[in-house]
């Protein structure tokens, strides 16, 4: 089963970033602002998030 690591932006907690489990964060200018928040199974995420991770290696999501 595919799993994805979730990082939350500490300065903007309404923004989440998903990457494949065990992957590094993408090259972000504000990398230190992202806090690991756990791992989610594929079936718990919206299809759009999975599609974006597959296409780009990461996906942003509004967590509100």
Tab-separated table of N, CA and C in Angstrom:
chain	number	residue	atom	x	y	z
A	1	UNK	N	0.846	-1.178	0.000
A	1	UNK	CA	0.000	0.000	0.000
A	1	UNK	C	0.890	1.239	0.000
A	2	UNK	N	0.570	2.199	-0.862
A	2	UNK	CA	1.317	3.446	-0.914
A	2	UNK	C	0.989	4.295	0.313
A	3	UNK	N	2.019	4.956	0.836
A	3	UNK	CA	1.842	5.853	1.967
A	3	UNK	C	2.536	7.174	1.661
A	4	UNK	N	2.044	8.220	2.296
A	4	UNK	CA	2.544	9.562	2.034
A	4	UNK	C	2.803	10.283	3.349
A	5	UNK	N	3.962	10.939	3.425
A	5	UNK	CA	4.305	11.729	4.596
A	5	UNK	C	3.680	13.107	4.464
A	6	UNK	N	3.144	13.602	5.570
A	6	UNK	CA	2.526	14.914	5.606
A	6	UNK	C	3.398	15.863	6.417
A	7	UNK	N	3.639	17.022	5.857
A	7	UNK	CA	4.339	18.106	6.542
A	7	UNK	C	3.396	19.292	6.607
A	8	UNK	N	3.365	19.956	7.757
A	8	UNK	CA	2.545	21.143	7.957
A	8	UNK	C	3.472	22.347	8.039
A	9	UNK	N	3.065	23.441	7.424
A	9	UNK	CA	3.854	24.660	7.496
A	9	UNK	C	3.608	25.309	8.855
A	10	UNK	N	4.664	25.423	9.667
A	10	UNK	CA	4.546	25.978	11.008
A	10	UNK	C	4.080	27.421	11.034
A	11	UNK	N	4.385	28.179	9.995
A	11	UNK	CA	3.965	29.577	9.926
A	11	UNK	C	2.575	29.732	9.325
A	12	UNK	N	2.159	28.744	8.549
A	12	UNK	CA	0.834	28.751	7.909
A	12	UNK	C	0.232	27.361	8.071
A	13	UNK	N	-0.252	27.026	9.279
A	13	UNK	CA	-0.707	25.655	9.549
A	13	UNK	C	-1.879	25.176	8.703
A	14	UNK	N	-2.472	26.043	7.928
A	14	UNK	CA	-3.570	25.601	7.069
A	14	UNK	C	-3.059	24.999	5.763
A	15	UNK	N	-1.724	24.960	5.583
A	15	UNK	CA	-1.145	24.404	4.354
A	15	UNK	C	-0.374	23.127	4.682
A	16	UNK	N	-0.732	22.052	4.007
A	16	UNK	CA	-0.032	20.783	4.153
A	16	UNK	C	0.717	20.442	2.875
A	17	UNK	N	1.746	19.638	3.029
A	17	UNK	CA	2.562	19.198	1.895
A	17	UNK	C	2.750	17.693	2.009
A	18	UNK	N	2.335	16.963	0.984
A	18	UNK	CA	2.481	15.511	0.950
A	18	UNK	C	3.616	15.120	0.024
A	19	UNK	N	4.401	14.138	0.453
A	19	UNK	CA	5.455	13.531	-0.366
A	19	UNK	C	5.373	12.023	-0.158
A	20	UNK	N	5.901	11.217	-1.086
A	20	UNK	CA	5.918	9.772	-0.857
A	20	UNK	C	6.658	9.462	0.451
A	21	UNK	N	6.177	8.468	1.170
A	21	UNK	CA	6.769	8.105	2.457
A	21	UNK	C	8.279	7.903	2.316
A	22	UNK	N	9.032	8.552	3.207
A	22	UNK	CA	10.477	8.409	3.220
A	22	UNK	C	11.216	9.347	2.280
A	23	UNK	N	10.467	10.113	1.490
A	23	UNK	CA	11.105	11.063	0.571
A	23	UNK	C	11.520	12.318	1.327
A	24	UNK	N	12.473	13.006	0.765
A	24	UNK	CA	12.845	14.301	1.315
A	24	UNK	C	11.858	15.344	0.828
A	25	UNK	N	11.821	16.455	1.532
A	25	UNK	CA	11.007	17.564	1.058
A	25	UNK	C	11.584	18.091	-0.247
A	26	UNK	N	10.722	18.613	-1.114
A	26	UNK	CA	11.250	19.219	-2.342
A	26	UNK	C	12.117	20.423	-1.988
A	27	UNK	N	12.838	20.913	-2.946
A	27	UNK	CA	13.730	22.048	-2.738
A	27	UNK	C	12.900	23.310	-2.517
A	28	UNK	N	12.654	23.623	-1.243
A	28	UNK	CA	11.848	24.782	-0.878
A	28	UNK	C	12.726	25.836	-0.217
A	29	UNK	N	12.433	27.095	-0.489
A	29	UNK	CA	13.199	28.184	0.129
A	29	UNK	C	12.965	28.229	1.638
A	30	UNK	N	11.767	27.834	2.068
A	30	UNK	CA	11.418	27.887	3.495
A	30	UNK	C	11.351	26.492	4.124
A	31	UNK	N	12.254	25.636	3.750
A	31	UNK	CA	12.243	24.226	4.175
A	31	UNK	C	12.150	24.059	5.696
A	32	UNK	N	12.773	24.962	6.451
A	32	UNK	CA	12.777	24.852	7.910
A	32	UNK	C	11.396	25.120	8.522
A	33	UNK	N	10.475	25.682	7.749
A	33	UNK	CA	9.129	25.965	8.255
A	33	UNK	C	8.216	24.740	8.243
A	34	UNK	N	8.625	23.664	7.575
A	34	UNK	CA	7.770	22.486	7.426
A	34	UNK	C	8.055	21.468	8.521
A	35	UNK	N	6.995	21.031	9.196
A	35	UNK	CA	7.087	20.126	10.339
A	35	UNK	C	6.395	18.810	9.991
A	36	UNK	N	7.099	17.697	10.184
A	36	UNK	CA	6.519	16.380	9.916
A	36	UNK	C	5.309	16.168	10.815
A	37	UNK	N	4.195	15.710	10.224
A	37	UNK	CA	2.956	15.538	10.976
A	37	UNK	C	2.384	14.128	10.865
A	38	UNK	N	3.121	13.209	10.276
A	38	UNK	CA	2.642	11.837	10.213
A	38	UNK	C	2.576	11.299	8.799
A	39	UNK	N	2.099	10.071	8.707
A	39	UNK	CA	2.015	9.357	7.442
A	39	UNK	C	0.583	8.911	7.218
A	40	UNK	N	0.114	9.016	5.986
A	40	UNK	CA	-1.251	8.616	5.642
A	40	UNK	C	-1.224	7.589	4.517
A	41	UNK	N	-2.137	6.650	4.597
A	41	UNK	CA	-2.297	5.660	3.533
A	41	UNK	C	-2.994	6.294	2.332
A	42	UNK	N	-2.716	5.766	1.188
A	42	UNK	CA	-3.264	6.270	-0.078
A	42	UNK	C	-4.785	6.400	-0.032
A	43	UNK	N	-5.466	5.415	0.518
A	43	UNK	CA	-6.928	5.425	0.502
A	43	UNK	C	-7.546	6.472	1.433
A	44	UNK	N	-6.723	7.159	2.230
A	44	UNK	CA	-7.226	8.212	3.108
A	44	UNK	C	-7.083	9.609	2.507
A	45	UNK	N	-6.497	9.696	1.327
A	45	UNK	CA	-6.240	10.993	0.697
A	45	UNK	C	-7.105	11.189	-0.543
A	46	UNK	N	-7.432	12.444	-0.844
A	46	UNK	CA	-8.190	12.717	-2.075
A	46	UNK	C	-7.393	12.313	-3.314
A	47	UNK	N	-8.094	11.895	-4.341
A	47	UNK	CA	-7.445	11.452	-5.576
A	47	UNK	C	-6.564	12.545	-6.177
A	48	UNK	N	-6.957	13.806	-6.034
A	48	UNK	CA	-6.165	14.903	-6.575
A	48	UNK	C	-4.794	15.011	-5.931
A	49	UNK	N	-4.710	14.728	-4.642
A	49	UNK	CA	-3.424	14.751	-3.941
A	49	UNK	C	-2.522	13.646	-4.490
A	50	UNK	N	-3.060	12.460	-4.637
A	50	UNK	CA	-2.285	11.326	-5.157
A	50	UNK	C	-1.788	11.643	-6.574
A	51	UNK	N	-2.670	12.179	-7.407
A	51	UNK	CA	-2.310	12.512	-8.790
A	51	UNK	C	-1.173	13.538	-8.822
A	52	UNK	N	-1.270	14.565	-7.985
A	52	UNK	CA	-0.223	15.596	-7.948
A	52	UNK	C	1.103	15.045	-7.438
A	53	UNK	N	1.068	14.178	-6.434
A	53	UNK	CA	2.311	13.575	-5.942
A	53	UNK	C	2.952	12.731	-7.037
A	54	UNK	N	2.152	11.969	-7.751
A	54	UNK	CA	2.697	11.136	-8.825
A	54	UNK	C	3.289	11.980	-9.946
A	55	UNK	N	2.666	13.107	-10.250
A	55	UNK	CA	3.130	13.956	-11.346
A	55	UNK	C	4.316	14.838	-10.945
A	56	UNK	N	4.318	15.335	-9.699
A	56	UNK	CA	5.298	16.340	-9.295
A	56	UNK	C	6.242	15.899	-8.188
A	57	UNK	N	5.952	14.760	-7.561
A	57	UNK	CA	6.776	14.308	-6.442
A	57	UNK	C	6.338	14.895	-5.117
A	58	UNK	N	5.338	15.792	-5.151
A	58	UNK	CA	4.788	16.385	-3.943
A	58	UNK	C	3.426	16.988	-4.280
A	59	UNK	N	2.644	17.306	-3.233
A	59	UNK	CA	1.353	17.947	-3.436
A	59	UNK	C	1.051	18.838	-2.236
A	60	UNK	N	0.597	20.041	-2.519
A	60	UNK	CA	0.139	20.937	-1.462
A	60	UNK	C	-1.348	20.721	-1.270
A	61	UNK	N	-1.819	20.950	-0.021
A	61	UNK	CA	-3.239	20.777	0.276
A	61	UNK	C	-3.652	21.769	1.363
A	62	UNK	N	-4.789	22.419	1.162
A	62	UNK	CA	-5.345	23.263	2.217
A	62	UNK	C	-5.917	22.350	3.286
A	63	UNK	N	-5.523	22.570	4.519
A	63	UNK	CA	-5.890	21.663	5.599
A	63	UNK	C	-7.094	22.158	6.406
A	64	UNK	N	-7.616	23.327	6.084
A	64	UNK	CA	-8.699	23.959	6.831
A	64	UNK	C	-9.933	23.177	6.827
